[in-house]
CSV table of C-alpha atoms in Angstrom, one decimal:
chain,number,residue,atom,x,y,z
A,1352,UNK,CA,-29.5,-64.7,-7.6
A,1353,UNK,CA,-26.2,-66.1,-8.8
A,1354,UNK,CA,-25.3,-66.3,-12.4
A,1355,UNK,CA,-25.2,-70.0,-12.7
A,1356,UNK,CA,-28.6,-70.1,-10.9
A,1357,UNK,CA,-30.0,-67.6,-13.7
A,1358,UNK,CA,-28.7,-70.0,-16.4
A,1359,UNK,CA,-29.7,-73.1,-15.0
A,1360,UNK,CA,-33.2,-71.3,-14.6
A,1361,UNK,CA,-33.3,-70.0,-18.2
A,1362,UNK,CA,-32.3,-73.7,-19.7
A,1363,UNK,CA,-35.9,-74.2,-17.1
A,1364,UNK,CA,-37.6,-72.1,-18.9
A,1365,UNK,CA,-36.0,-73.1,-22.3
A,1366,UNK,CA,-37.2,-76.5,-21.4
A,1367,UNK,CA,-40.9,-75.8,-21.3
A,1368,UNK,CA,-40.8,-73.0,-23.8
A,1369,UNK,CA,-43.3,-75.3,-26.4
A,1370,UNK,CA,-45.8,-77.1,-25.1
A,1371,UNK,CA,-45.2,-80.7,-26.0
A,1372,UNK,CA,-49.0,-81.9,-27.2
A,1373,UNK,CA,-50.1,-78.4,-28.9
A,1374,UNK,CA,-46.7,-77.2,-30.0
A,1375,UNK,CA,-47.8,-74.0,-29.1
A,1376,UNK,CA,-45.7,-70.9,-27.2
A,1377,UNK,CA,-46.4,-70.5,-23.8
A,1378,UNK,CA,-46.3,-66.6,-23.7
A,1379,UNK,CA,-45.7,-67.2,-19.3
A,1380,UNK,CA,-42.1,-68.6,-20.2
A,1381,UNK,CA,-41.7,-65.8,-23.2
A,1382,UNK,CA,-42.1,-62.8,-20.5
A,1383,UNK,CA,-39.8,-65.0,-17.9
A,1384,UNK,CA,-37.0,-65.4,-20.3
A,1385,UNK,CA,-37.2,-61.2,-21.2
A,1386,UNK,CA,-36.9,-61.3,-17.0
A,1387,UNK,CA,-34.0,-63.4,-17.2
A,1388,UNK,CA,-32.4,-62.0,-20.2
A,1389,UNK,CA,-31.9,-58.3,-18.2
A,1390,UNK,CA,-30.7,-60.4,-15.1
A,1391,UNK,CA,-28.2,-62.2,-17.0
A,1392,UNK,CA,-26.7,-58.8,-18.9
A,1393,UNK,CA,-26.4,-56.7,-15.3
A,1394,UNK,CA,-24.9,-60.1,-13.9
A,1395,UNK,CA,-22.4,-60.7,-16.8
A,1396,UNK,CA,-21.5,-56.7,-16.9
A,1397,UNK,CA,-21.6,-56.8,-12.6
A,1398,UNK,CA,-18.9,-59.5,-13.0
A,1399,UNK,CA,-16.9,-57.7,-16.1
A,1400,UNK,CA,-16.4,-55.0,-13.9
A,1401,UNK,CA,-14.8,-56.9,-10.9
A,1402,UNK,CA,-13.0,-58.6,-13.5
A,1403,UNK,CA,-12.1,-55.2,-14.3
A,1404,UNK,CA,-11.2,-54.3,-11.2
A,1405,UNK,CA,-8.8,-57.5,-10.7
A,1406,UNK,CA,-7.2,-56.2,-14.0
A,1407,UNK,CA,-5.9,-53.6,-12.9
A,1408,UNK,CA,-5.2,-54.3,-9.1
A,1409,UNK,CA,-2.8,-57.2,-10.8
A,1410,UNK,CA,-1.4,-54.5,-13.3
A,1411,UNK,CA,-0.4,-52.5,-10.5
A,1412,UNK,CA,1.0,-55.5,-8.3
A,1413,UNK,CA,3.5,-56.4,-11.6
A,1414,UNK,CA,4.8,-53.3,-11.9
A,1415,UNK,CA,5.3,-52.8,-8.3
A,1416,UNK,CA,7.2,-56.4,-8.5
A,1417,UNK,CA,9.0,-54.8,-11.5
A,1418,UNK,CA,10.2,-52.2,-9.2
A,1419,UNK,CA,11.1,-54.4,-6.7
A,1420,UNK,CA,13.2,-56.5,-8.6
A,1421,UNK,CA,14.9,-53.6,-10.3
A,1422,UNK,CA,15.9,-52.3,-7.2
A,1423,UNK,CA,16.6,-56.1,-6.1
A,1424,UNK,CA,19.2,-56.4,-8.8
A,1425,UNK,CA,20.6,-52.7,-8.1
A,1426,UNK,CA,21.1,-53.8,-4.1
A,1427,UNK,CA,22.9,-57.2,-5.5
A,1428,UNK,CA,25.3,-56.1,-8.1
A,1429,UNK,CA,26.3,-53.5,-5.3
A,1430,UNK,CA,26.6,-56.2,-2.6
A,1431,UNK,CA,28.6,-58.6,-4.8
A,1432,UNK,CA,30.8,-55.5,-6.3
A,1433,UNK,CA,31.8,-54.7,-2.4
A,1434,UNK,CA,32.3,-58.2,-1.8
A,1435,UNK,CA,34.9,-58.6,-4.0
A,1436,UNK,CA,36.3,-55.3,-3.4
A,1437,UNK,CA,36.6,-56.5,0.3
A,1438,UNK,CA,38.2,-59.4,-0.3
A,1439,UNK,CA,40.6,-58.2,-2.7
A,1440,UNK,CA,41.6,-56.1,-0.2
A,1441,UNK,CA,41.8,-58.5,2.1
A,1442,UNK,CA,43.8,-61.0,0.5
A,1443,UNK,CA,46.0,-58.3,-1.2
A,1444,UNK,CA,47.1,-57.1,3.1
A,1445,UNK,CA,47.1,-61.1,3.4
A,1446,UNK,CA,44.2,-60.4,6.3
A,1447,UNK,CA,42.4,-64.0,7.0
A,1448,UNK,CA,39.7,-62.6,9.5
A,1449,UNK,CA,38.6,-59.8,11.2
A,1450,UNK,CA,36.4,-59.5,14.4
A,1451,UNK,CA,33.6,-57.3,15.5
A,1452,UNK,CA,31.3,-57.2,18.1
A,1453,UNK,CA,28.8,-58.0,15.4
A,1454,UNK,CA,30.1,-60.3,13.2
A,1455,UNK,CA,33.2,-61.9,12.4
A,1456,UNK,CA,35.2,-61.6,8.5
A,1457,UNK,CA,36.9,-64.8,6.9
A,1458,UNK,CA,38.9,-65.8,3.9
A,1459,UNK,CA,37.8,-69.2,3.0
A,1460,UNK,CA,38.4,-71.9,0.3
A,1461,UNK,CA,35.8,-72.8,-1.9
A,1462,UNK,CA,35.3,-76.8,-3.1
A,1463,UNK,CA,36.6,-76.8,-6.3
A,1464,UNK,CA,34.3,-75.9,-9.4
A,1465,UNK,CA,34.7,-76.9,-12.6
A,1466,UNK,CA,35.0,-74.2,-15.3
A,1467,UNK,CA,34.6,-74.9,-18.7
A,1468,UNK,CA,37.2,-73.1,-21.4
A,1469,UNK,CA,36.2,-75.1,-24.5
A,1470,UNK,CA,32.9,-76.7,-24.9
A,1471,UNK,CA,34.1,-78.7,-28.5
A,1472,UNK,CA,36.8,-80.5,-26.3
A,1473,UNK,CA,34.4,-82.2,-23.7
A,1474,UNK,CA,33.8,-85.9,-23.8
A,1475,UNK,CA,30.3,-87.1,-24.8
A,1476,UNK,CA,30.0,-89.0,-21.6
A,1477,UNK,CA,29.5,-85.7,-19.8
A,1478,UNK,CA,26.9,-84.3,-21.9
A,1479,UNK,CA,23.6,-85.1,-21.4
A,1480,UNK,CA,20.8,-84.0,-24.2
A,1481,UNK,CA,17.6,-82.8,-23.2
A,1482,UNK,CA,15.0,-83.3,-25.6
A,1483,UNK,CA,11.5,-80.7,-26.1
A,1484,UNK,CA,8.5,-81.4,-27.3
A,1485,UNK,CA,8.1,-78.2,-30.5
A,1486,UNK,CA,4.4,-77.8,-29.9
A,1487,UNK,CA,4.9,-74.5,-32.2
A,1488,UNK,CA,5.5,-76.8,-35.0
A,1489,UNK,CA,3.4,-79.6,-34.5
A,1490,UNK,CA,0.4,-77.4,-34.3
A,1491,UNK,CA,1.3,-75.6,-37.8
A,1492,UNK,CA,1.8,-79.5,-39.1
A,1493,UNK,CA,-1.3,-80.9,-37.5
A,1494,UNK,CA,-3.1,-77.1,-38.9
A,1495,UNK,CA,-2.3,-78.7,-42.5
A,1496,UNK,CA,-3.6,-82.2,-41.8
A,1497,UNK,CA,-0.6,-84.1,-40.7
A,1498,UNK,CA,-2.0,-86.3,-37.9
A,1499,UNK,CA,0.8,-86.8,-34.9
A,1500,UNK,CA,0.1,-90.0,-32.9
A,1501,UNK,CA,0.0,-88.8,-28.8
A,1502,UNK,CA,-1.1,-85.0,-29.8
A,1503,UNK,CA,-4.4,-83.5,-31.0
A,1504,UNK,CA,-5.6,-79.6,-31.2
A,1505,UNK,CA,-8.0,-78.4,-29.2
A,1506,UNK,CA,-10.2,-75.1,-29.1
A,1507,UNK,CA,-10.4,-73.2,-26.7
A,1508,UNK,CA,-12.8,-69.9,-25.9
A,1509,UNK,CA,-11.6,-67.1,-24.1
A,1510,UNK,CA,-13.0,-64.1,-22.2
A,1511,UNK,CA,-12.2,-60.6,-23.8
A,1512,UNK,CA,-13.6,-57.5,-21.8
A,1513,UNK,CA,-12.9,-54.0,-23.9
């Protein structure tokens, strides 16, 4: 039986726990809900070890990516060090292109870029201002009682497995 088929049973049994003209227990549903109770704990611990499991099978997938991007970096900064090496080279001998069989070398022009030397001296029309929402400080405002029209806190639970 699946979890959320246990607890919709238990709220079942929950339901008809009293009887509604005598008030009384009805010892039946009493023993059912022990029944359910030890379902429901090798369900929930069942599903906290899979949980588990996915824990640490994601640990070991980020630390892999770690890796990978590490070395990632590596590989680039050595590609773009011999890149420029190459074309240093290349345009220190005044070489435009040189063929191969498998590919072909060139020396071209970029479009122009703009580079920026002084940030102070920049017109205002080409700034633009981004504005963010400071949720850090709105929830320690709202925390003392300052209402803030468009925002509320919420509560949430969380799962913690130890």
């Amino acid at each position: 039986m699946k979890l959320y088929e246990i607890a919709n049973e238990y709220e079942s049994v929950l339901n008809n726990l009293y009887d509604p003209e005598t008030g009384e227990v009805n010892s039946t549903s009493l023993e059912i809900i022990d029944q359910i109770k030890e379902s429901v704990d090798k369900k929930c611990i069942a599903v906290a070890c899979f949980i588990q499991n996915m824990e640490a099978e994601h640990e070991a997938i980020s630390e892999a990516k770690k890796k990978m991007s590490d070395r990632e970096s590596k590989i680039k900064k050595q590609m773009e060090s011999l890149k420029e090496y190459l074309l240093y080279n290349m345009e220190k001998l005044e070489i435009k292109k040189v063929s191969c069989p498998y590919f072909d070398i060139s020396i071209r022009k970029n479009p122009p870029a703009v580079e920026i030397y002084d940030e102070c001296l920049i017109p205002s029309d080409y700034k633009t201002i981004e504005i963010k929402k400071d949720t850090f400080k709105m929830r320690r405002d709202m925390l003392n009682g300052i209402s803030i029209s468009g925002a509320h806190l919420i509560q949430r639970n969380n799962l913690k497995i130890k």
